[in-house]
Coordinates of N, CA and C in Angstrom, one line a residue:
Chain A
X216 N 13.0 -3.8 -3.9 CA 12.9 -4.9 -4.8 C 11.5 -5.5 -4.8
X217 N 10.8 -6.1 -6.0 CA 9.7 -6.0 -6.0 C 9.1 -7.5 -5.8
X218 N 8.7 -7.9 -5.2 CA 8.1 -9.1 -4.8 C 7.2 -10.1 -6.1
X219 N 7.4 -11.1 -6.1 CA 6.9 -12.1 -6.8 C 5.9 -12.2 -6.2
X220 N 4.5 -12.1 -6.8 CA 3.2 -12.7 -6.5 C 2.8 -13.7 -7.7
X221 N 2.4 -14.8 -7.1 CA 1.7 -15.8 -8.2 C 0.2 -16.5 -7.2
X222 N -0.7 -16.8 -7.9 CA -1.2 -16.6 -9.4 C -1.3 -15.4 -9.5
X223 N -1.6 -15.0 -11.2 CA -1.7 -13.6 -11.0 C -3.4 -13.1 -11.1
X224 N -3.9 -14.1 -11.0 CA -5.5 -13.9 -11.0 C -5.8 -15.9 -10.8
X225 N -7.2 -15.9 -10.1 CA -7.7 -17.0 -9.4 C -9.1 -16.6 -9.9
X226 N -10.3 -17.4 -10.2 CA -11.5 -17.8 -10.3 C -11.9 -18.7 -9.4
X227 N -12.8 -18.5 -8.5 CA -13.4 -19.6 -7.6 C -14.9 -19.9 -6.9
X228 N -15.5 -20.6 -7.4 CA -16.5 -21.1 -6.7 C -16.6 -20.8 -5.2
X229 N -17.9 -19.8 -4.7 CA -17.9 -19.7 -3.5 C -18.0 -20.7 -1.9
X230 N -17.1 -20.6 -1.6 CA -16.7 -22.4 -0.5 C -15.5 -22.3 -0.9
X231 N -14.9 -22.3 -1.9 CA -13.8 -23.4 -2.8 C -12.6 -22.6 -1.9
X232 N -11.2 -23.0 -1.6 CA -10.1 -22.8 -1.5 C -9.6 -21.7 -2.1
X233 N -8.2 -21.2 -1.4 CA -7.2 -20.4 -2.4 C -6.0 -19.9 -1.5
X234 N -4.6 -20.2 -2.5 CA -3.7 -20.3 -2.0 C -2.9 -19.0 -2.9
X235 N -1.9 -17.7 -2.1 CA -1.6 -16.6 -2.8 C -0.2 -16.8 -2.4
X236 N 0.5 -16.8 -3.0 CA 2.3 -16.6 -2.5 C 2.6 -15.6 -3.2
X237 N 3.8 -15.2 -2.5 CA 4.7 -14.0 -2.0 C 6.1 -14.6 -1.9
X238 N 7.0 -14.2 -3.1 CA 8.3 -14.3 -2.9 C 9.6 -13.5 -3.1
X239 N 10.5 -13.8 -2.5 CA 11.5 -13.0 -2.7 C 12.9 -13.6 -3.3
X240 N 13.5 -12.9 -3.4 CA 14.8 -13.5 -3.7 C 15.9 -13.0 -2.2
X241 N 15.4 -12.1 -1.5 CA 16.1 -11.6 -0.4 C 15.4 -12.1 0.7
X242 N 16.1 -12.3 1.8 CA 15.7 -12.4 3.3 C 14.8 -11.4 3.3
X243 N 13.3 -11.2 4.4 CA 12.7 -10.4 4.4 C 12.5 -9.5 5.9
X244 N 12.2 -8.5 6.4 CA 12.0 -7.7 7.1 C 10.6 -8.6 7.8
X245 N 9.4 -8.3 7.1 CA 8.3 -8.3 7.2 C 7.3 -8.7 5.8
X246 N 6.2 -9.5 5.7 CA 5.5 -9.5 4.8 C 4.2 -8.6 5.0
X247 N 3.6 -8.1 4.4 CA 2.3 -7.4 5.1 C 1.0 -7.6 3.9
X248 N 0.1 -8.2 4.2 CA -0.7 -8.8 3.1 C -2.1 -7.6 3.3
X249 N -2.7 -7.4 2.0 CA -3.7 -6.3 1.7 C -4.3 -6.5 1.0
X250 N -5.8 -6.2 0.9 CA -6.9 -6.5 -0.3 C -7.2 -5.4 -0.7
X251 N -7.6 -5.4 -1.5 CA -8.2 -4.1 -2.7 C -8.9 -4.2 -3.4
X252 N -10.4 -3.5 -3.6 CA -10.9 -3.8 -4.3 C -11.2 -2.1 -5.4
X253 N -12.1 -2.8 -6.4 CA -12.0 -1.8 -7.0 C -12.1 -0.6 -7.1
X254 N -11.4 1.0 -7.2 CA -11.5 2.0 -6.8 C -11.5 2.9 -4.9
X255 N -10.9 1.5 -4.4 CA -10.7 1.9 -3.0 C -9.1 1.8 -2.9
X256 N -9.0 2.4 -1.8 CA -7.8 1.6 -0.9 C -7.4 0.3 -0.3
X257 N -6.2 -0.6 -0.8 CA -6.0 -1.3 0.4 C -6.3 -1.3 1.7
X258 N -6.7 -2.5 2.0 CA -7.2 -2.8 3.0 C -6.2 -3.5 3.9
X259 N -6.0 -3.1 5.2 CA -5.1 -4.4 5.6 C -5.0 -5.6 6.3
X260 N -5.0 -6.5 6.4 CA -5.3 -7.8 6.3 C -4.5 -8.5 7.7
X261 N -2.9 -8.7 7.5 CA -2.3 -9.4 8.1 C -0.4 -9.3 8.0
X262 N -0.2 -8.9 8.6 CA 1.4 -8.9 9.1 C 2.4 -9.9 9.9
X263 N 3.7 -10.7 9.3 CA 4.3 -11.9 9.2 C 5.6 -11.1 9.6
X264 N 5.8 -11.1 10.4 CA 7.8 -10.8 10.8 C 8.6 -12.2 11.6
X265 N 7.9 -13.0 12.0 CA 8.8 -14.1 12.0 C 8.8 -15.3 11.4
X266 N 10.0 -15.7 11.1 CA 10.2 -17.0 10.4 C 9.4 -18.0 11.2
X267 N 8.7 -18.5 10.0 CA 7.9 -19.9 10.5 C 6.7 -19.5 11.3
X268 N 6.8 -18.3 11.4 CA 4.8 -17.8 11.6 C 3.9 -18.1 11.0
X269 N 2.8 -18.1 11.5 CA 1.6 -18.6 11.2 C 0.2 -17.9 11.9
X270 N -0.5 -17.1 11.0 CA -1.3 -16.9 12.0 C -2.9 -16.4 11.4
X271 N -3.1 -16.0 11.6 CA -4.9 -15.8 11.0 C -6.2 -15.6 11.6
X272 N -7.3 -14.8 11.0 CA -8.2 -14.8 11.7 C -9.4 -15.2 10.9
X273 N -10.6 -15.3 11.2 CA -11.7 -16.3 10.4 C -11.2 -17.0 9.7
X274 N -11.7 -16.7 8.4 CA -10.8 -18.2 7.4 C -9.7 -17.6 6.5
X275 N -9.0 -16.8 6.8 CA -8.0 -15.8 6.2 C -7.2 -16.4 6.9
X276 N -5.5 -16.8 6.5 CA -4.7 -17.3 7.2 C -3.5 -16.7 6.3
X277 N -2.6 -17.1 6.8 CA -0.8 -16.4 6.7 C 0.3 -17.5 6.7
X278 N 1.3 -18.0 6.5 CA 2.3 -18.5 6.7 C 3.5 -17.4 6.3
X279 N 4.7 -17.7 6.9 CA 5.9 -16.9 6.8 C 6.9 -17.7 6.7
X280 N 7.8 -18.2 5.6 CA 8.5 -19.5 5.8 C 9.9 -19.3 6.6
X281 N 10.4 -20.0 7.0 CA 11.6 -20.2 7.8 C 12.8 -19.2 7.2
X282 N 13.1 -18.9 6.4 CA 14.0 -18.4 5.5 C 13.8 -16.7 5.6
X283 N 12.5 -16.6 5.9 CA 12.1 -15.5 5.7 C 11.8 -14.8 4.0
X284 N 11.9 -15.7 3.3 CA 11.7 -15.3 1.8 C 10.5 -15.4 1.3
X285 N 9.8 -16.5 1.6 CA 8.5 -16.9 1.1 C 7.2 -16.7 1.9
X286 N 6.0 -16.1 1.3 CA 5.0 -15.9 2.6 C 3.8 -16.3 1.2
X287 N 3.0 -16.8 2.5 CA 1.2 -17.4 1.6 C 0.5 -16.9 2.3
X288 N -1.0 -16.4 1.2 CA -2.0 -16.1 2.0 C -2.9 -17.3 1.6
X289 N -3.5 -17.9 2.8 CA -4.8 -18.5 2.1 C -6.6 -18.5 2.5
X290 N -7.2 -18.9 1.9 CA -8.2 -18.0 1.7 C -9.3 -19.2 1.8
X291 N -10.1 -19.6 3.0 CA -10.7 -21.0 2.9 C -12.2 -20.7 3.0
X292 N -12.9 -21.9 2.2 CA -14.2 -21.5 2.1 C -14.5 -20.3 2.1
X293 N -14.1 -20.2 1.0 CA -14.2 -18.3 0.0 C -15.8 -17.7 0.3
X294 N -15.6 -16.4 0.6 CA -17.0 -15.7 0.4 C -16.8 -14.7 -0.7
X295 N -18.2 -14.4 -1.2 CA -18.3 -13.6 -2.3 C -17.8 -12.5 -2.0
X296 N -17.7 -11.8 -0.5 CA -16.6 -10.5 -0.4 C -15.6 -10.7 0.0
X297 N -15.0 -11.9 -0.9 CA -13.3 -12.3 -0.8 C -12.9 -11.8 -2.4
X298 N -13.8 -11.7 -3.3 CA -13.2 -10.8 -4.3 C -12.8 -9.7 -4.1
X299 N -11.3 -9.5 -4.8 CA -10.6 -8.3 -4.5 C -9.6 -8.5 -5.3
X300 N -8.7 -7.6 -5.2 CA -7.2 -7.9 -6.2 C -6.3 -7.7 -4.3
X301 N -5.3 -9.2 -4.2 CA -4.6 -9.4 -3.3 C -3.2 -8.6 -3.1
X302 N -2.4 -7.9 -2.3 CA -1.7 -7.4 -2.3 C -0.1 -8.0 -1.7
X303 N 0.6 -8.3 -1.7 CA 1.7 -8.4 -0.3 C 2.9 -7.5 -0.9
X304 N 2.7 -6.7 0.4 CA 3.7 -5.7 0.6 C 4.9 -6.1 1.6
X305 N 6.3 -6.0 1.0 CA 7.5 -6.3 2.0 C 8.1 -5.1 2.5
X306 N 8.7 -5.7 3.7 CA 10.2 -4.3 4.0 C 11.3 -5.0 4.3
X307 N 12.6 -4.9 3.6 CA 13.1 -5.2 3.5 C 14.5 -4.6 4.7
X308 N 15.2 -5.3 5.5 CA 16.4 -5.2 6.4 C 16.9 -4.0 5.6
X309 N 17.3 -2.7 6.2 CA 18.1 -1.3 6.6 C 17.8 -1.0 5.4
X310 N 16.1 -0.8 5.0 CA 15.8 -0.1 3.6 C 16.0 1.5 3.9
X311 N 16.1 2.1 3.0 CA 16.4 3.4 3.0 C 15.2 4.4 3.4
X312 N 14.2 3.4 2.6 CA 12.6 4.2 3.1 C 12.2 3.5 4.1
X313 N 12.7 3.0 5.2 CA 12.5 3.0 6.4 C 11.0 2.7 6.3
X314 N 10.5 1.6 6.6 CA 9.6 1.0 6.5 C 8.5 1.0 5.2
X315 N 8.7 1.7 4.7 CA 7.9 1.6 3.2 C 7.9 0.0 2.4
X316 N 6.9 -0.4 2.0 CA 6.5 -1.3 1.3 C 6.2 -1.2 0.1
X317 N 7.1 -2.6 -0.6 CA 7.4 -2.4 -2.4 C 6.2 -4.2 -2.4
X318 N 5.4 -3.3 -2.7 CA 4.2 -4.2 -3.4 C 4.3 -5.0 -4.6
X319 N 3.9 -6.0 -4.6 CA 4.0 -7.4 -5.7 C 2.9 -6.7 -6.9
X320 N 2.9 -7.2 -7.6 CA 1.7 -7.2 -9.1 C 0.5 -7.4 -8.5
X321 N 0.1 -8.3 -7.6 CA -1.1 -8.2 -7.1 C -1.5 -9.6 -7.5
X322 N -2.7 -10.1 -7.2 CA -3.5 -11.4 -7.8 C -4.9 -10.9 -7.4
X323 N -5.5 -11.2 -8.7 CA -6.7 -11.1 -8.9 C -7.6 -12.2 -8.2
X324 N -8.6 -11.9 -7.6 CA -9.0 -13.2 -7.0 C -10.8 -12.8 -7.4
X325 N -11.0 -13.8 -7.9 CA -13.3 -13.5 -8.0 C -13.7 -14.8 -7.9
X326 N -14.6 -14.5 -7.0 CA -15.2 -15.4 -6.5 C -16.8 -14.9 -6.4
X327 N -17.5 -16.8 -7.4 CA -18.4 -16.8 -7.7 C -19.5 -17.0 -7.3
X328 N -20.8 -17.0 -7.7 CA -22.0 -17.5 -6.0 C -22.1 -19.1 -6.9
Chain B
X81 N -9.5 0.4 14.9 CA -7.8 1.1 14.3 C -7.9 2.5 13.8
X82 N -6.7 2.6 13.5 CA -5.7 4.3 13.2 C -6.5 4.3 12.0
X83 N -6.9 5.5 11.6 CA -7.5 6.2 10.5 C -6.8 7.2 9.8
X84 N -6.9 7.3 8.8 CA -5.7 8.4 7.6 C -6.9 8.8 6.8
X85 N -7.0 10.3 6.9 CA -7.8 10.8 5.4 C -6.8 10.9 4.7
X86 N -7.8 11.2 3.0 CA -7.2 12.1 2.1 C -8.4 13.3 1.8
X87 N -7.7 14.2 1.1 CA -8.4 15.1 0.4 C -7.9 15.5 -0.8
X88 N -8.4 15.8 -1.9 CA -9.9 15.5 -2.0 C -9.6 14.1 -2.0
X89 N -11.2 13.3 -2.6 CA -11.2 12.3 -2.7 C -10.8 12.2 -4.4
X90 N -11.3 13.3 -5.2 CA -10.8 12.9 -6.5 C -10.9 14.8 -6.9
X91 N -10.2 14.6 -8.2 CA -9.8 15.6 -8.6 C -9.6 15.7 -10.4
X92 N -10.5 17.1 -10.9 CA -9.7 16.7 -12.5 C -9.8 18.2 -12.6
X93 N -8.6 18.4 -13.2 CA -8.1 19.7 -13.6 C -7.6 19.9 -14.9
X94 N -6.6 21.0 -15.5 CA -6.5 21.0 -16.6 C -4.9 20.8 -16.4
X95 N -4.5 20.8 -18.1 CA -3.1 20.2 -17.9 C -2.4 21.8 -17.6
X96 N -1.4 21.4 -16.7 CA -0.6 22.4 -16.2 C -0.8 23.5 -15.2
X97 N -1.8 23.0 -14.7 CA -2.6 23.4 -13.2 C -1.6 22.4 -12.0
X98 N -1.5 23.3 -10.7 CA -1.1 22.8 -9.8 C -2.1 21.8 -8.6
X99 N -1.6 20.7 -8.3 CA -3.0 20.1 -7.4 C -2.7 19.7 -6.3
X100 N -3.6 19.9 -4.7 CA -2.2 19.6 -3.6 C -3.4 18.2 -3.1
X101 N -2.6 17.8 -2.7 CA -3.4 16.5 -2.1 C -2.9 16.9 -0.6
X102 N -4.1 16.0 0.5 CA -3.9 15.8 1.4 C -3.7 14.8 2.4
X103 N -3.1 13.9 3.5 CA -3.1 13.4 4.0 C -2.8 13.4 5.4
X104 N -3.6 12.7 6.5 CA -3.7 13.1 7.8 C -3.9 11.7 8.5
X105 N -3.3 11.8 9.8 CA -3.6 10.5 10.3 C -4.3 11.1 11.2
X106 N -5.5 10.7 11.5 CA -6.8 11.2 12.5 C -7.0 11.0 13.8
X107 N -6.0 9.9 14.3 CA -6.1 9.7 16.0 C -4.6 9.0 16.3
X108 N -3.9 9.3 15.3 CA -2.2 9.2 15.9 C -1.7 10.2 15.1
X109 N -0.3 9.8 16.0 CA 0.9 10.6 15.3 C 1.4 9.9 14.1
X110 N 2.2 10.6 13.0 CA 2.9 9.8 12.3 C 4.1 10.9 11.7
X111 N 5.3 10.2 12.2 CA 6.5 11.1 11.9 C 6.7 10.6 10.5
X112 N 6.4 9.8 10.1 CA 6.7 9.2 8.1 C 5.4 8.7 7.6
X113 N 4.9 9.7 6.7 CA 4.4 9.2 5.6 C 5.0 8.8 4.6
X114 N 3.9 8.2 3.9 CA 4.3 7.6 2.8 C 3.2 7.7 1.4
X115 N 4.2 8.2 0.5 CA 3.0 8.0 -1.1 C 3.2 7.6 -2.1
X116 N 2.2 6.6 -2.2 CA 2.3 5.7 -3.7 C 1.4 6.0 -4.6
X117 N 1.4 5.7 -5.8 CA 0.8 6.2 -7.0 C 0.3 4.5 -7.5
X118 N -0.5 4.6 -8.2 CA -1.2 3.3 -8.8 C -2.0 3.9 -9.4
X119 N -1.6 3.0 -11.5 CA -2.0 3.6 -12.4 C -3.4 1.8 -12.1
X120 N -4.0 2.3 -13.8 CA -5.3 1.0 -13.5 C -4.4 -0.5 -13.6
X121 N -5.3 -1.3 -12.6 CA -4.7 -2.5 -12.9 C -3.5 -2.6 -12.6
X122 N -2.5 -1.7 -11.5 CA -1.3 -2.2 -11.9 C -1.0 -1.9 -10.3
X123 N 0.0 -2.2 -9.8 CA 0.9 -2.4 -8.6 C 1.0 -1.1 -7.6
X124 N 0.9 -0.9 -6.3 CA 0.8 0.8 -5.3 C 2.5 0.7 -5.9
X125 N 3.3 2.1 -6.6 CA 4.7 2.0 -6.4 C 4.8 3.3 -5.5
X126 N 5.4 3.1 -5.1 CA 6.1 4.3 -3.8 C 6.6 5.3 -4.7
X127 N 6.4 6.5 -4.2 CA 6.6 7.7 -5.0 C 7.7 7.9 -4.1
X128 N 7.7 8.4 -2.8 CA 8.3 8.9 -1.5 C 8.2 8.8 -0.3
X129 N 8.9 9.1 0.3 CA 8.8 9.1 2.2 C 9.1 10.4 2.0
X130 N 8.1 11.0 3.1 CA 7.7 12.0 3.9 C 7.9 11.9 4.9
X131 N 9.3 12.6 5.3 CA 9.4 12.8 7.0 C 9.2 14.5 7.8
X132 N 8.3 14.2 8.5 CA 8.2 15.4 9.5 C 9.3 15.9 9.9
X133 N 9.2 17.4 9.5 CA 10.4 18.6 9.8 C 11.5 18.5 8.9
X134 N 11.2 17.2 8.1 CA 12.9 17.3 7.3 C 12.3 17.1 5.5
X135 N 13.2 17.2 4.9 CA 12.9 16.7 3.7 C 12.4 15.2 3.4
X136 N 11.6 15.4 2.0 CA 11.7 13.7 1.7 C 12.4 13.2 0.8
X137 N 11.6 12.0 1.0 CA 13.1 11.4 0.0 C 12.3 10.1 -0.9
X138 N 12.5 10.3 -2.1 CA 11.8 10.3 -2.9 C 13.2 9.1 -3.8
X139 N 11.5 8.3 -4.1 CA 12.3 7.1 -5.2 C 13.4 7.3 -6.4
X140 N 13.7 6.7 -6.9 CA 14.0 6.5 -8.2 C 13.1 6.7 -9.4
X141 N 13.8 7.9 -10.4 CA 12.4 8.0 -11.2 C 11.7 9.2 -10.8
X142 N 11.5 9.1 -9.5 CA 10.0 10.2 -9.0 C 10.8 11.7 -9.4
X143 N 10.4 12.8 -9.8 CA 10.7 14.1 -10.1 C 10.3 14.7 -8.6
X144 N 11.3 15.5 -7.8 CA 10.9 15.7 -6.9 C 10.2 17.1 -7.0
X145 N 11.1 17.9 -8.0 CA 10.4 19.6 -8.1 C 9.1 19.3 -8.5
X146 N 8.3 18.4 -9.1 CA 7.3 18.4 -9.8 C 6.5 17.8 -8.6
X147 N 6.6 16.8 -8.2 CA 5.6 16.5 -6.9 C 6.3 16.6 -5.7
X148 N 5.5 17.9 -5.1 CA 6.4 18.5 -3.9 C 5.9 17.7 -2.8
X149 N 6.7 17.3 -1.7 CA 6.1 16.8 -0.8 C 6.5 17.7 1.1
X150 N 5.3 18.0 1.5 CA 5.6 18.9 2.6 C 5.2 17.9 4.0
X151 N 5.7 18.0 4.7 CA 5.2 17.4 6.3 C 5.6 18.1 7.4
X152 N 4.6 19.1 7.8 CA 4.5 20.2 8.2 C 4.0 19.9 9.3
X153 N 3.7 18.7 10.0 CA 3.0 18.5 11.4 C 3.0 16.9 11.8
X154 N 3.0 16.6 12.5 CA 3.0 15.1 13.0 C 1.7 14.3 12.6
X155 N 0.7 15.1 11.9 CA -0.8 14.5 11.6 C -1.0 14.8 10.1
X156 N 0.1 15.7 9.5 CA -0.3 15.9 7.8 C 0.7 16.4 7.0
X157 N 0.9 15.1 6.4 CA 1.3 15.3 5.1 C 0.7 15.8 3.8
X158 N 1.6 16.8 3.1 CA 0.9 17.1 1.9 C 1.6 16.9 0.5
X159 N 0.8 16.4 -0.7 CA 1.9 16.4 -2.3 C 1.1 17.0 -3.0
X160 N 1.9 17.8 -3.6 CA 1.8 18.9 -4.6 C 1.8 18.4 -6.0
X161 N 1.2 18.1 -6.6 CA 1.7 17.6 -8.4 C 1.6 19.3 -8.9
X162 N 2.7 19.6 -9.5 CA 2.5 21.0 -10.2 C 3.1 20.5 -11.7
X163 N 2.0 21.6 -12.1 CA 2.0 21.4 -13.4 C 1.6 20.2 -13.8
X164 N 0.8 19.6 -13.7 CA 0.2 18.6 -14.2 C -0.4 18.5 -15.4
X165 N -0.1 17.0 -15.6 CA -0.1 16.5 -17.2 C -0.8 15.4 -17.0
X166 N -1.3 15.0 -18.7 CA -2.5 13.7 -18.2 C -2.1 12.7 -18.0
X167 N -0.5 12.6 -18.1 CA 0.4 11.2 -18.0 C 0.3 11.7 -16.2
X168 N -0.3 12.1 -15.5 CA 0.1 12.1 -14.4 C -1.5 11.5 -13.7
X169 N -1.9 11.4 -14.3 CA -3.5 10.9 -14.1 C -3.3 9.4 -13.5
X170 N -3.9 9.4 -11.8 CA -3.6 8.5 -11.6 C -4.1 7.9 -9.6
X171 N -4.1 7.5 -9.2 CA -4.5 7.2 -7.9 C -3.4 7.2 -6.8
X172 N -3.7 7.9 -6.6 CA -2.5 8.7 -5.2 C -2.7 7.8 -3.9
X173 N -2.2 7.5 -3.3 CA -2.6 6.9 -2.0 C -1.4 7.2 -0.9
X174 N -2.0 7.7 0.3 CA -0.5 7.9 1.6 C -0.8 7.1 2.5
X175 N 0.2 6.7 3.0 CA -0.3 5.2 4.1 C 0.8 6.1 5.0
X176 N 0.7 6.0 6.3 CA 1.3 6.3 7.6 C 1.6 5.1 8.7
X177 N 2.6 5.2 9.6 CA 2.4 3.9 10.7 C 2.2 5.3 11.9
X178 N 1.9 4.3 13.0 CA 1.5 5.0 14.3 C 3.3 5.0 14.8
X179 N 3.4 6.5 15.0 CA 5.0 7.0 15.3 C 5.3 6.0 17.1
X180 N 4.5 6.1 17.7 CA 4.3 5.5 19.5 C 3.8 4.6 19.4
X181 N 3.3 4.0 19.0 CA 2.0 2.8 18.6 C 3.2 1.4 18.8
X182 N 2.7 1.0 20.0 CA 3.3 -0.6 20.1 C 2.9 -1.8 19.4
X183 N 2.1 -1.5 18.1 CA 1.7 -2.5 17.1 C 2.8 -3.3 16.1
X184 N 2.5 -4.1 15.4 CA 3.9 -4.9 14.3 C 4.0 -4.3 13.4
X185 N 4.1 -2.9 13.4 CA 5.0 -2.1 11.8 C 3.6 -2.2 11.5
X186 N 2.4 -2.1 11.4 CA 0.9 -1.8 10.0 C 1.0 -0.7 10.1
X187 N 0.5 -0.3 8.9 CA 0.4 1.0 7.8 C -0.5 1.3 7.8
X188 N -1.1 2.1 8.1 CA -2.8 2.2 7.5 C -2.4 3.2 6.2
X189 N -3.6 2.9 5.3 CA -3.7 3.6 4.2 C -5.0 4.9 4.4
X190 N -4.5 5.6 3.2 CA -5.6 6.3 3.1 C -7.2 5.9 2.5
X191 N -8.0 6.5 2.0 CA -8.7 6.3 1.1 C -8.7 6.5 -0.5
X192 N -7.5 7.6 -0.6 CA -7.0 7.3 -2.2 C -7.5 8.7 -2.7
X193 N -6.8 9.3 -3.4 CA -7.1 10.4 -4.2 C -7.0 10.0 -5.5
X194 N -8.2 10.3 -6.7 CA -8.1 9.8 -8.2 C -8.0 11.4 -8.7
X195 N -6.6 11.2 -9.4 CA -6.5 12.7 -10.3 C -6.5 12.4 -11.4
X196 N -7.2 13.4 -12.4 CA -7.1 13.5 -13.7 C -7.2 14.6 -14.1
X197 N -6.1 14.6 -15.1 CA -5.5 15.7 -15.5 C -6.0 15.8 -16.8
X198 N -7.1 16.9 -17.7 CA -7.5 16.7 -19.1 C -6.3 17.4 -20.2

């Protein structure tokens, strides 16, 4: 089942904030968040398996909500190689493809000088 | 971290030519791959899982005779598009996890194969 991503595209002044969610309508396994930029591969970013985690490195951060349905990425004091199209990929409890991840629409994110 | 090629990196052939793509995890094992397709602008969707020694097992939708998928070793998986068509023109990508790897479930991806089919 395929994950809700909103916004589906962001413009932002470089410095400026940004907030990316990830939703489900199901309990989730795992969130796993990925950047991409044009004509490459995902990149991987950051991985959420418990409820009410939190975690991050530079100014890239994660939440995982309690329920396990809802996950954010956020994105602080943006750099110009923070443009990318954002990804979050889930796995969902006794999926048949056994760990495979059903990726959201994505959010566009550019960021300006 | 774990590294995955592909090969090629890109490819254009004519319609109804067969094309095999490659993928390899470079300094682990991986008993399941994985390959998703992503047309422009739009979402990685899972084509199939690829399990070592056994069959895959392949989405909803996906034609399995037409994109064969082999895993013939703990470091490489292979997909076959035969007979390809321009509606098949598109960005292949295989992500693997480390089979031993005491990490949280990450996937590394590949670098992406771009096929086009004229």
């Amino acid at each position: 089942q395929q994950p809700v991503q909103s916004p589906q595209a962001v413009i932002l002044r470089e410095g400026e904030d940004a907030v990316i969610n990830c939703s489900s309508s199901k309990a989730l396994y795992s969130v796993h968040w990925y950047r991409q930029k044009h004509g490459e591969a995902p990149v991987f970013l950051m991985i959420l398996l418990k409820g009410g985690e939190q975690k991050g490195h530079d100014k890239i951060s994660a939440s995982f909500n309690e329920k396990k349905q809802q996950s954010s990425l956020y994105l602080t004091a943006s750099q110009l190689s923070y443009s990318g199209t954002y990804f979050c990929g889930t796995e969902t409890p006794n999926s048949n493809s056994g760990y495979a991840l059903n990726f959201g629409k994505g959010t566009s994110l550019l960021v300006t000088p | 971290g774990a590294v995955v090629s592909q090969h090629p990196s890109w490819v254009i052939c004519k319609s109804g030519t067969s094309v095999k793509i490659e993928c390899r995890s470079l300094d682990f094992q991986a008993t399941t791959m994985f390959w998703y397709r992503q047309f422009p602008k739009q979402s990685l969707m899972l084509m199939a899982t690829s399990n070592e020694g056994s069959k895959a097992t392949y989405e909803q939708g996906v034609e399995k005779d037409k994109f064969l998928i082999n895993h013939a070793s703990l470091t490489l998986s292979t997909l076959t598009v035969t007979s390809a068509h321009p509606e098949d023109s598109s960005f292949y990508i295989c992500s693997a996890r480390d089979s031993w790897g005491q990490g949280d479930r990450e996937q590394f991806f590949g670098p992406g194969t771009r096929l086009t089919v004229l």
